[in-house]
Amino acid sequence: MNRRDFLMSGLGAAGAAMAPAAFAKPKAGAQAGGAFPPGFYWGAATAAYQVEGAYREDGKGESIWDRFVLAPGKIKNGDTGNVACDSYHRYRDDIALLKAMNLKSYRFSIGWTRIQPDGAGAVNQKGLDYYSRLTDALLEAGIRPLPTLYHWDLPQNLEDRGGWPVRDTADRFADYAGIMGKALGDRIENWSLFNESKTFTALGYNQGVFAPGRKDPFAFIRSTHVVNLAHGLGFKALKAANPKLKVGSVYDVTPMIPASDRPEDVAAADIWDRWQNLWFAATVIDGRYPDGVFPADRQGDLLNWRDGDGERMHADLDFVGLNYYSGTLCAYGKGASGVPFIDVDAQWPYAPPAFETAKTDFGWNVYPQGFHDILVRMHKVTGNRPIEITENGCAYNMGPAADGQIHDPQRIAFYRDHFAAMLMAIREGVPVRGYHAWSLMDNFEWASGYSQRFGLTYVDFANGQTRTIKDSGRWYAGVAAANRI
Ligand code: FCB
């Protein structure tokens, strides 16, 4: 089971699967080309633990991923991010890649343990200096820095004190956000708070397949609330540090398609939409949780809710980051009680029926139509806030051919179809202002180690970290230069 399926097997009786009919080719017109809005930001994304390496250099503290990769059997081939793409030393090479692809925005993340090795207290100046150098080099290259404060690398010390299920972690995050806003707010305008809250809470605290590797459904549910609190507190801390900052956050979203028109399947799709798409994004924006996920009389206890939390977690985000990889067909499944999410202390075996779309090498379904559909859906939730596509991409694992180049036509097709779907949504009024391909380069793909290559650039990890722009990267450079497909 890959990690997208793990997410779907989540908590309850509403299961997720895909069926052939719903995964037809994009609607007529989706393939049409055309121009993107003037000034559209074409970019690429990475994350600190996945590319930086230098895992204990210049005073960096230990993060939960530094620890988790040491646990036997957790990461494919026993890989670690200790060296990764060595971007901590080679960030100038990375920026040269961005330039070569005509990109104008770079989404990267900041490693909290470089800034505060223990997740609290004094600042490690050398860590701060690294991000300051990176920022200056980007600006000098005419590339907009778009940092994410938290892309899953919690300081191990905070995990030892309870981690995301514990409310104090939200306060620690707010301190860290304030430190970053003060340090780099003079040069960086746009900040993302979190990456994919749903993924790291579910896989880290419920499924145990990502750091910190816990399998505790109650802790998981509490962690979702603490992360929402951290959104509100972090947002306020950044604004207090510098009122000019624009603050958003990044949510992974997927259209929920009922497997049939049976009322049970329609209800399953609806509840999965609230739980998977709205639980973080809408909650933070509205300062309240979507109804109908947990039974109203149990929700307060499950979340460890306190008076005033609505205001604490509220953040009137300036922009919204969306990550899109695939769609989800929802079918009602059998749970212990038959009532979604009531039996939070049980996990039920759930086997998704066969997926019938084309798949990437990672086994993820290729479903461009869903990109259009979820953009239209989320626009209704996020109002007129500008949307940045903060991730979208695919793993195809081919290496250099005899000519030394990487021929990856599948990735070009994937991007072309997704750009067409995005353009269709923009023409329908969805305010998308930027797009970041995942990823600038092949990197450490979490529990899958180096086995999945998502890059527009090939990285030869075994031989001196050589970076070679793939055919898809060259093709993307053309799209970015022309601002059209
Ligand atoms: C997303 C993560 C990102 C990367 C891609 C493939 O869920 O945010 O770090 O692993 O998947």
Short mmCIF file of C-alpha atoms and ligand atoms in Angstrom, two decimals:
data_model
loop_
_atom_site.label_atom_id
_atom_site.label_comp_id
_atom_site.label_asym_id
_atom_site.label_seq_id
_atom_site.Cartn_x
_atom_site.Cartn_y
_atom_site.Cartn_z
CA MET A 1 0.00 0.00 0.00
CA ASN A 2 1.50 3.37 -0.88
CA ARG A 3 1.13 6.40 1.34
CA ARG A 4 -1.80 7.94 -0.50
CA ASP A 5 -3.77 4.77 0.26
CA PHE A 6 -2.62 4.87 3.87
CA LEU A 7 -4.07 8.34 4.17
CA MET A 8 -7.35 7.12 2.85
CA SER A 9 -7.48 4.14 5.18
CA GLY A 10 -7.28 6.80 7.93
CA LEU A 11 -9.70 6.39 10.72
CA GLY A 12 -13.09 5.31 9.93
CA ALA A 13 -15.78 3.47 8.15
CA ALA A 14 -15.84 5.73 5.14
CA GLY A 15 -13.32 4.14 2.84
CA ALA A 16 -11.79 5.48 -0.30
CA ALA A 17 -11.23 3.77 -3.57
CA MET A 18 -11.31 4.52 -7.24
CA ALA A 19 -13.36 3.03 -10.03
CA PRO A 20 -12.81 3.18 -13.76
CA ALA A 21 -15.73 5.35 -14.79
CA ALA A 22 -14.81 8.35 -12.70
CA PHE A 23 -11.28 8.36 -13.97
CA ALA A 24 -11.93 9.01 -17.57
CA LYS A 25 -9.74 11.38 -19.55
CA PRO A 26 -10.10 15.11 -18.86
CA LYS A 27 -13.23 16.69 -20.27
CA ALA A 28 -13.18 17.97 -23.80
CA GLY A 29 -11.41 21.28 -23.84
CA ALA A 30 -9.04 20.38 -21.03
CA GLN A 31 -6.28 19.75 -23.54
CA ALA A 32 -6.65 23.18 -25.05
CA GLY A 33 -3.63 25.42 -24.83
CA GLY A 34 -3.49 29.10 -24.10
CA ALA A 35 -1.86 31.84 -22.10
CA PHE A 36 -1.62 32.10 -18.32
CA PRO A 37 -2.31 35.41 -16.57
CA PRO A 38 0.50 37.97 -16.91
CA GLY A 39 2.95 37.75 -14.03
CA PHE A 40 2.02 34.15 -13.25
CA TYR A 41 4.70 32.63 -10.99
CA TRP A 42 6.21 29.48 -12.48
CA GLY A 43 8.32 27.75 -9.87
CA ALA A 44 9.55 24.55 -8.27
CA ALA A 45 9.48 23.13 -4.76
CA THR A 46 11.68 21.20 -2.35
CA ALA A 47 11.72 20.64 1.41
CA ALA A 48 14.57 20.91 3.90
CA TYR A 49 14.87 17.31 5.05
CA GLN A 50 14.45 16.00 1.52
CA VAL A 51 17.30 17.98 -0.03
CA GLU A 52 19.59 19.70 2.47
CA GLY A 53 21.64 16.92 4.06
CA ALA A 54 24.22 18.36 6.49
CA TYR A 55 22.15 16.77 9.20
CA ARG A 56 24.39 17.74 12.07
CA GLU A 57 26.34 20.67 10.78
CA ASP A 58 26.68 24.20 12.10
CA GLY A 59 24.81 23.47 15.31
CA LYS A 60 21.72 21.87 13.80
CA GLY A 61 19.66 19.91 16.35
CA GLU A 62 18.07 16.50 15.88
CA SER A 63 14.65 16.36 14.21
CA ILE A 64 12.10 13.56 14.31
CA TRP A 65 13.15 12.57 10.78
CA ASP A 66 16.82 12.39 11.76
CA ARG A 67 15.71 9.92 14.43
CA PHE A 68 13.00 8.05 12.51
CA VAL A 69 15.26 7.04 9.61
CA LEU A 70 17.41 5.09 12.07
CA ALA A 71 14.55 2.76 13.05
CA PRO A 72 15.04 -0.55 11.26
CA GLY A 73 12.62 -1.28 8.44
CA LYS A 74 11.00 2.14 8.31
CA ILE A 75 12.71 3.53 5.19
CA LYS A 76 13.16 1.69 1.92
CA ASN A 77 16.72 0.37 1.54
CA GLY A 78 17.60 1.89 4.90
CA ASP A 79 18.09 5.26 3.19
CA THR A 80 18.44 8.46 5.21
CA GLY A 81 18.38 12.19 4.52
CA ASN A 82 21.79 12.64 6.16
CA VAL A 83 23.27 13.79 2.86
CA ALA A 84 20.24 13.90 0.50
CA CYS A 85 21.03 16.33 -2.37
CA ASP A 86 23.59 18.14 -0.21
CA SER A 87 21.74 21.38 -0.93
CA TYR A 88 23.04 22.89 2.29
CA HIS A 89 26.35 23.17 0.47
CA ARG A 90 25.13 23.18 -3.12
CA TYR A 91 22.25 25.66 -2.95
CA ARG A 92 23.94 27.81 -5.58
CA ASP A 93 23.78 24.86 -7.99
CA ASP A 94 20.07 24.52 -7.17
CA ILE A 95 19.49 28.19 -7.93
CA ALA A 96 21.34 27.75 -11.23
CA LEU A 97 18.85 25.00 -12.09
CA LEU A 98 15.92 27.29 -11.31
CA LYS A 99 17.44 29.95 -13.52
CA ALA A 100 18.11 27.50 -16.33
CA MET A 101 14.41 26.57 -16.22
CA ASN A 102 13.33 30.25 -16.32
CA LEU A 103 11.59 29.88 -12.96
CA LYS A 104 10.61 32.89 -10.88
CA SER A 105 9.60 31.29 -7.59
CA TYR A 106 11.29 28.78 -5.31
CA ARG A 107 9.34 27.03 -2.59
CA PHE A 108 11.71 25.59 0.00
CA SER A 109 11.31 24.84 3.68
CA ILE A 110 13.18 25.95 6.74
CA GLY A 111 14.58 23.30 9.06
CA TRP A 112 13.36 24.29 12.52
CA THR A 113 16.27 22.46 14.17
CA ARG A 114 18.77 24.62 12.32
CA ILE A 115 17.16 27.68 13.89
CA GLN A 116 16.34 26.29 17.34
CA PRO A 117 18.17 22.98 17.85
CA ASP A 118 15.84 21.97 20.72
CA GLY A 119 12.74 23.64 19.34
CA ALA A 120 12.79 26.26 22.09
CA GLY A 121 14.95 29.07 23.33
CA ALA A 122 18.03 30.63 21.84
CA VAL A 123 18.62 30.99 18.14
CA ASN A 124 21.45 29.17 16.38
CA GLN A 125 22.92 32.00 14.33
CA LYS A 126 24.70 29.71 11.86
CA GLY A 127 21.42 28.07 10.91
CA LEU A 128 19.77 31.43 10.41
CA ASP A 129 22.73 32.55 8.31
CA TYR A 130 22.20 29.65 5.92
CA TYR A 131 18.64 30.71 5.10
CA SER A 132 19.75 34.30 4.89
CA ARG A 133 22.41 33.38 2.30
CA LEU A 134 19.89 31.27 0.38
CA THR A 135 17.40 34.14 0.38
CA ASP A 136 19.94 36.68 -0.84
CA ALA A 137 21.15 34.36 -3.60
CA LEU A 138 17.57 33.79 -4.77
CA LEU A 139 16.77 37.49 -4.82
CA GLU A 140 19.97 38.19 -6.68
CA ALA A 141 18.87 35.62 -9.29
CA GLY A 142 15.49 37.34 -9.63
CA ILE A 143 13.66 34.44 -7.96
CA ARG A 144 10.98 34.90 -5.31
CA PRO A 145 11.66 32.96 -2.09
CA LEU A 146 8.55 31.16 -0.79
CA PRO A 147 9.50 29.43 2.46
CA THR A 148 7.43 26.93 4.41
CA LEU A 149 8.10 26.99 8.12
CA TYR A 150 7.16 23.39 8.85
CA HIS A 151 7.67 20.60 6.34
CA TRP A 152 7.54 17.73 8.87
CA ASP A 153 10.88 18.00 10.70
CA LEU A 154 9.80 18.63 14.29
CA PRO A 155 12.66 19.07 16.77
CA GLN A 156 13.12 15.69 18.48
CA ASN A 157 13.23 17.46 21.83
CA LEU A 158 9.64 18.66 21.31
CA GLU A 159 8.56 15.16 20.33
CA ASP A 160 10.17 13.89 23.54
CA ARG A 161 7.94 16.39 25.36
CA GLY A 162 4.82 15.00 23.66
CA GLY A 163 5.02 16.28 20.09
CA TRP A 164 2.06 17.59 18.11
CA PRO A 165 -0.59 16.05 20.38
CA VAL A 166 0.58 18.39 23.16
CA ARG A 167 -0.62 22.01 23.17
CA ASP A 168 2.72 23.47 24.17
CA THR A 169 4.08 22.53 20.74
CA ALA A 170 1.79 25.15 19.17
CA ASP A 171 3.33 27.86 21.37
CA ARG A 172 6.83 26.70 20.49
CA PHE A 173 5.92 26.87 16.79
CA ALA A 174 4.64 30.42 17.22
CA ASP A 175 7.95 31.46 18.83
CA TYR A 176 9.85 29.95 15.93
CA ALA A 177 7.59 31.66 13.38
CA GLY A 178 8.18 35.00 15.11
CA ILE A 179 11.95 34.46 15.04
CA MET A 180 11.87 33.80 11.30
CA GLY A 181 9.60 36.73 10.57
CA LYS A 182 11.95 39.07 12.41
CA ALA A 183 15.07 37.61 10.84
CA LEU A 184 14.03 37.44 7.18
CA GLY A 185 10.83 39.46 6.95
CA ASP A 186 12.77 42.37 5.49
CA ARG A 187 13.51 40.27 2.39
CA ILE A 188 10.77 37.63 2.24
CA GLU A 189 7.19 38.78 1.87
CA ASN A 190 5.22 35.52 1.48
CA TRP A 191 5.36 32.78 4.13
CA SER A 192 3.67 29.40 4.39
CA LEU A 193 3.07 28.05 7.88
CA PHE A 194 2.66 24.28 7.40
CA ASN A 195 2.97 21.69 4.67
CA GLU A 196 0.17 19.11 4.44
CA SER A 197 -1.05 19.00 8.04
CA LYS A 198 -3.23 16.04 7.17
CA THR A 199 -0.34 13.94 5.95
CA PHE A 200 2.12 14.37 8.78
CA THR A 201 -0.45 14.05 11.56
CA ALA A 202 -2.12 10.95 10.06
CA LEU A 203 1.00 9.13 8.91
CA GLY A 204 3.11 10.22 11.87
CA TYR A 205 0.70 9.71 14.77
CA ASN A 206 -1.95 7.29 13.52
CA GLN A 207 -0.36 5.04 10.91
CA GLY A 208 3.17 5.17 12.23
CA VAL A 209 4.77 5.09 8.77
CA PHE A 210 6.23 8.61 8.93
CA ALA A 211 8.10 10.27 11.78
CA PRO A 212 7.63 10.05 14.70
CA GLY A 213 6.17 6.60 13.97
CA ARG A 214 3.38 6.54 16.54
CA LYS A 215 0.17 4.54 16.19
CA ASP A 216 -2.24 6.22 18.54
CA PRO A 217 -5.55 7.39 17.06
CA PHE A 218 -6.41 9.56 20.07
CA ALA A 219 -3.04 11.29 19.97
CA PHE A 220 -3.54 11.75 16.24
CA ILE A 221 -6.87 13.52 16.66
CA ARG A 222 -5.47 15.80 19.34
CA SER A 223 -2.50 16.54 17.09
CA THR A 224 -4.83 17.85 14.38
CA HIS A 225 -6.21 20.38 16.85
CA VAL A 226 -2.77 21.44 18.08
CA VAL A 227 -1.64 21.96 14.49
CA ASN A 228 -4.69 24.12 13.86
CA LEU A 229 -3.89 26.11 17.01
CA ALA A 230 -0.32 26.46 15.74
CA HIS A 231 -1.66 27.92 12.50
CA GLY A 232 -3.50 30.67 14.34
CA LEU A 233 -0.69 31.39 16.79
CA GLY A 234 2.01 31.23 14.11
CA PHE A 235 0.02 33.54 11.84
CA LYS A 236 -0.30 36.11 14.62
CA ALA A 237 3.39 35.79 15.54
CA LEU A 238 4.47 36.49 11.96
CA LYS A 239 2.18 39.49 11.70
CA ALA A 240 3.46 40.77 15.05
CA ALA A 241 7.02 40.39 13.81
CA ASN A 242 6.23 42.39 10.70
CA PRO A 243 2.70 43.50 9.74
CA LYS A 244 3.67 43.65 6.07
CA LEU A 245 4.18 39.89 5.79
CA LYS A 246 1.72 37.86 3.75
CA VAL A 247 0.98 34.60 5.49
CA GLY A 248 -0.59 31.45 4.06
CA SER A 249 -0.37 27.72 4.55
CA VAL A 250 -0.21 24.63 2.34
CA TYR A 251 -2.98 22.03 2.18
CA ASP A 252 -3.09 18.76 0.24
CA VAL A 253 -6.45 18.40 -1.41
CA THR A 254 -8.20 15.79 -3.51
CA PRO A 255 -11.63 15.71 -5.13
CA MET A 256 -13.94 13.20 -3.46
CA ILE A 257 -16.03 11.32 -5.98
CA PRO A 258 -18.81 9.01 -4.79
CA ALA A 259 -18.24 5.51 -6.19
CA SER A 260 -21.94 5.27 -7.05
CA ASP A 261 -25.07 7.26 -6.41
CA ARG A 262 -26.00 5.05 -3.47
CA PRO A 263 -26.70 7.41 -0.57
CA GLU A 264 -24.03 5.67 1.55
CA ASP A 265 -21.35 6.37 -1.05
CA VAL A 266 -22.48 9.97 -1.49
CA ALA A 267 -22.34 10.41 2.29
CA ALA A 268 -18.89 8.82 2.40
CA ALA A 269 -17.62 11.28 -0.23
CA ASP A 270 -19.09 14.18 1.70
CA ILE A 271 -17.55 13.20 5.00
CA TRP A 272 -14.21 12.52 3.39
CA ASP A 273 -14.29 15.97 1.85
CA ARG A 274 -14.87 17.55 5.26
CA TRP A 275 -12.22 15.42 6.91
CA GLN A 276 -9.54 15.42 4.21
CA ASN A 277 -10.05 18.77 2.48
CA LEU A 278 -11.64 21.03 5.08
CA TRP A 279 -10.43 19.90 8.51
CA PHE A 280 -7.36 22.16 8.36
CA ALA A 281 -7.93 24.70 5.59
CA ALA A 282 -11.51 25.70 6.37
CA THR A 283 -11.01 25.44 10.13
CA VAL A 284 -8.18 27.92 10.20
CA ILE A 285 -9.94 30.37 7.91
CA ASP A 286 -13.30 30.11 9.71
CA GLY A 287 -12.07 29.62 13.27
CA ARG A 288 -14.37 26.62 13.63
CA TYR A 289 -14.41 22.97 12.60
CA PRO A 290 -16.59 21.61 9.82
CA ASP A 291 -19.69 19.89 11.19
CA GLY A 292 -20.39 16.23 10.89
CA VAL A 293 -16.93 14.69 11.15
CA PHE A 294 -17.03 13.73 14.81
CA PRO A 295 -20.21 13.35 16.86
CA ALA A 296 -20.88 16.81 18.31
CA ASP A 297 -21.01 15.57 21.89
CA ARG A 298 -17.60 13.90 21.68
CA GLN A 299 -15.64 16.37 19.57
CA GLY A 300 -14.57 18.64 22.43
CA ASP A 301 -13.10 15.74 24.41
CA LEU A 302 -11.45 14.16 21.42
CA LEU A 303 -9.72 17.41 20.50
CA ASN A 304 -8.99 18.50 24.06
CA TRP A 305 -10.79 21.72 23.18
CA ARG A 306 -10.52 24.71 25.53
CA ASP A 307 -12.53 27.91 25.70
CA GLY A 308 -11.11 30.45 23.30
CA ASP A 309 -9.61 27.91 20.91
CA GLY A 310 -11.79 29.17 18.06
CA GLU A 311 -10.10 32.54 18.27
CA ARG A 312 -6.68 30.99 18.92
CA MET A 313 -6.71 28.88 15.77
CA HIS A 314 -8.29 31.49 13.54
CA ALA A 315 -6.03 32.92 10.82
CA ASP A 316 -7.33 35.18 8.08
CA LEU A 317 -4.83 33.75 5.61
CA ASP A 318 -3.51 36.10 2.92
CA PHE A 319 -3.11 33.29 0.40
CA VAL A 320 -3.67 29.55 0.25
CA GLY A 321 -1.19 26.94 -0.97
CA LEU A 322 -2.64 23.79 -2.51
CA ASN A 323 -0.86 20.51 -3.28
CA TYR A 324 -2.53 18.21 -5.76
CA TYR A 325 -1.52 14.69 -6.74
CA SER A 326 -4.65 12.64 -7.46
CA GLY A 327 -8.38 12.15 -7.02
CA THR A 328 -10.25 9.87 -4.66
CA LEU A 329 -13.26 7.74 -5.28
CA CYS A 330 -15.21 7.20 -2.08
CA ALA A 331 -17.15 4.12 -1.17
CA TYR A 332 -18.81 3.37 2.11
CA GLY A 333 -16.91 0.64 3.96
CA LYS A 334 -17.68 -1.48 6.94
CA GLY A 335 -16.49 -0.18 10.27
CA ALA A 336 -16.90 -1.54 13.74
CA SER A 337 -19.91 0.66 14.46
CA GLY A 338 -20.88 1.54 10.93
CA VAL A 339 -20.76 5.21 11.90
CA PRO A 340 -17.79 7.06 10.45
CA PHE A 341 -15.28 8.28 13.01
CA ILE A 342 -17.07 7.14 16.14
CA ASP A 343 -14.81 4.19 16.75
CA VAL A 344 -11.69 6.23 16.86
CA ASP A 345 -9.85 3.67 18.93
CA ALA A 346 -10.14 1.00 16.25
CA GLN A 347 -8.63 0.69 12.81
CA TRP A 348 -10.30 -1.47 10.27
CA PRO A 349 -8.70 -3.40 7.49
CA TYR A 350 -9.61 -1.74 4.29
CA ALA A 351 -8.53 -2.78 0.84
CA PRO A 352 -9.17 -0.24 -1.90
CA PRO A 353 -10.59 -1.83 -5.04
CA ALA A 354 -8.45 -1.80 -8.16
CA PHE A 355 -7.41 1.61 -9.44
CA GLU A 356 -8.00 1.92 -13.13
CA THR A 357 -6.22 5.06 -14.28
CA ALA A 358 -2.73 5.31 -15.67
CA LYS A 359 -0.27 5.27 -12.79
CA THR A 360 3.05 6.87 -12.04
CA ASP A 361 5.98 4.65 -11.06
CA PHE A 362 4.96 5.29 -7.44
CA GLY A 363 1.56 3.75 -8.19
CA TRP A 364 -0.28 7.05 -7.81
CA ASN A 365 -3.25 7.57 -10.11
CA VAL A 366 -2.87 10.11 -12.90
CA TYR A 367 -6.04 12.21 -12.84
CA PRO A 368 -5.68 15.72 -14.29
CA GLN A 369 -9.41 16.37 -14.37
CA GLY A 370 -9.38 16.22 -10.60
CA PHE A 371 -6.95 19.15 -10.49
CA HIS A 372 -9.51 21.36 -12.16
CA ASP A 373 -12.32 20.02 -10.01
CA ILE A 374 -10.59 20.48 -6.67
CA LEU A 375 -9.48 24.00 -7.58
CA VAL A 376 -13.07 24.94 -8.29
CA ARG A 377 -14.13 23.25 -5.03
CA MET A 378 -11.48 24.90 -2.85
CA HIS A 379 -12.13 28.34 -4.34
CA LYS A 380 -15.57 28.15 -2.70
CA VAL A 381 -13.88 27.48 0.64
CA THR A 382 -11.03 29.96 0.43
CA GLY A 383 -12.98 32.86 -1.07
CA ASN A 384 -11.03 35.42 -3.02
CA ARG A 385 -7.69 34.61 -1.46
CA PRO A 386 -4.99 34.09 -4.08
CA ILE A 387 -4.12 30.42 -4.56
CA GLU A 388 -0.59 29.17 -5.10
CA ILE A 389 -0.16 25.63 -6.36
CA THR A 390 2.62 24.65 -3.99
CA GLU A 391 3.09 21.07 -5.25
CA ASN A 392 2.05 18.89 -8.16
CA GLY A 393 4.15 16.29 -9.89
CA CYS A 394 4.90 12.64 -10.47
CA ALA A 395 7.52 9.96 -9.88
CA TYR A 396 8.96 8.32 -12.99
CA ASN A 397 12.21 6.63 -12.21
CA MET A 398 14.14 6.42 -15.46
CA GLY A 399 17.83 7.33 -15.38
CA PRO A 400 20.17 8.64 -18.05
CA ALA A 401 19.93 7.00 -21.49
CA ALA A 402 22.98 6.13 -23.63
CA ASP A 403 23.20 9.78 -24.66
CA GLY A 404 23.49 10.80 -21.02
CA GLN A 405 20.11 12.55 -21.09
CA ILE A 406 16.97 11.66 -19.18
CA HIS A 407 14.08 11.06 -21.53
CA ASP A 408 10.88 11.23 -19.51
CA PRO A 409 7.95 11.81 -21.87
CA GLN A 410 5.49 10.52 -19.24
CA ARG A 411 6.37 13.43 -16.98
CA ILE A 412 5.93 15.93 -19.80
CA ALA A 413 2.51 14.46 -20.54
CA PHE A 414 1.60 14.56 -16.85
CA TYR A 415 2.51 18.23 -16.54
CA ARG A 416 0.94 19.25 -19.82
CA ASP A 417 -2.40 17.68 -18.88
CA HIS A 418 -2.31 19.19 -15.39
CA PHE A 419 -1.46 22.64 -16.74
CA ALA A 420 -4.41 22.37 -19.10
CA ALA A 421 -6.70 21.47 -16.20
CA MET A 422 -5.32 24.37 -14.12
CA LEU A 423 -5.79 26.78 -17.03
CA MET A 424 -9.38 25.68 -17.35
CA ALA A 425 -9.97 26.47 -13.66
CA ILE A 426 -8.27 29.87 -14.01
CA ARG A 427 -10.52 30.70 -16.95
CA GLU A 428 -13.49 29.83 -14.75
CA GLY A 429 -12.36 32.42 -12.23
CA VAL A 430 -10.20 30.49 -9.74
CA PRO A 431 -7.51 32.98 -8.65
CA VAL A 432 -4.40 30.83 -9.11
CA ARG A 433 -1.34 33.06 -9.22
CA GLY A 434 1.54 30.59 -9.13
CA TYR A 435 2.55 26.98 -9.68
CA HIS A 436 5.40 24.97 -8.15
CA ALA A 437 6.38 21.65 -9.64
CA TRP A 438 7.30 18.92 -7.21
CA SER A 439 10.17 18.76 -7.48
CA LEU A 440 13.08 20.86 -8.63
CA MET A 441 15.20 17.72 -8.37
CA ASP A 442 15.10 14.07 -7.33
CA ASN A 443 15.34 13.83 -3.55
CA PHE A 444 14.68 11.82 -0.40
CA GLU A 445 11.08 10.66 -0.74
CA TRP A 446 10.34 10.00 2.97
CA ALA A 447 9.59 6.32 3.70
CA SER A 448 10.44 5.46 0.09
CA GLY A 449 13.98 6.79 0.41
CA TYR A 450 15.63 7.52 -2.93
CA SER A 451 13.53 4.96 -4.83
CA GLN A 452 11.06 7.53 -6.21
CA ARG A 453 12.30 10.26 -8.54
CA PHE A 454 9.99 13.27 -8.70
CA GLY A 455 12.55 15.70 -10.08
CA LEU A 456 12.67 17.89 -13.15
CA THR A 457 16.38 17.40 -12.59
CA TYR A 458 18.11 14.05 -12.26
CA VAL A 459 20.41 13.75 -9.26
CA ASP A 460 23.16 11.15 -9.34
CA PHE A 461 23.32 10.47 -5.60
CA ALA A 462 26.07 7.88 -5.87
CA ASN A 463 28.40 9.86 -8.10
CA GLY A 464 29.16 13.29 -6.79
CA GLN A 465 25.58 14.60 -6.72
CA THR A 466 25.70 15.55 -10.40
CA ARG A 467 22.52 17.33 -11.46
CA THR A 468 21.18 16.90 -15.02
CA ILE A 469 18.05 18.67 -16.19
CA LYS A 470 15.64 16.07 -17.61
CA ASP A 471 13.74 16.45 -20.89
CA SER A 472 10.75 17.46 -18.76
CA GLY A 473 12.79 20.23 -17.14
CA ARG A 474 13.70 21.64 -20.53
CA TRP A 475 10.11 21.43 -21.64
CA TYR A 476 9.01 23.19 -18.43
CA ALA A 477 11.55 25.92 -19.07
CA GLY A 478 9.78 26.61 -22.36
CA VAL A 479 6.37 26.83 -20.69
CA ALA A 480 7.72 29.21 -18.05
CA ALA A 481 9.39 31.45 -20.63
CA ALA A 482 6.31 31.64 -22.87
CA ASN A 483 3.81 31.70 -19.96
CA ARG A 484 1.54 29.50 -22.02
CA ILE A 485 0.90 25.95 -23.06
C1 FCB B 1 3.93 15.50 -0.72
C2 FCB B 1 4.99 16.08 0.18
C3 FCB B 1 6.32 16.29 -0.49
C4 FCB B 1 6.66 15.14 -1.42
C5 FCB B 1 5.51 14.82 -2.35
C6 FCB B 1 5.80 13.72 -3.31
O1 FCB B 1 2.93 14.91 0.04
O2 FCB B 1 4.55 17.31 0.69
O3 FCB B 1 7.29 16.49 0.49
O4 FCB B 1 7.07 14.04 -0.69
O5 FCB B 1 4.38 14.50 -1.60
#
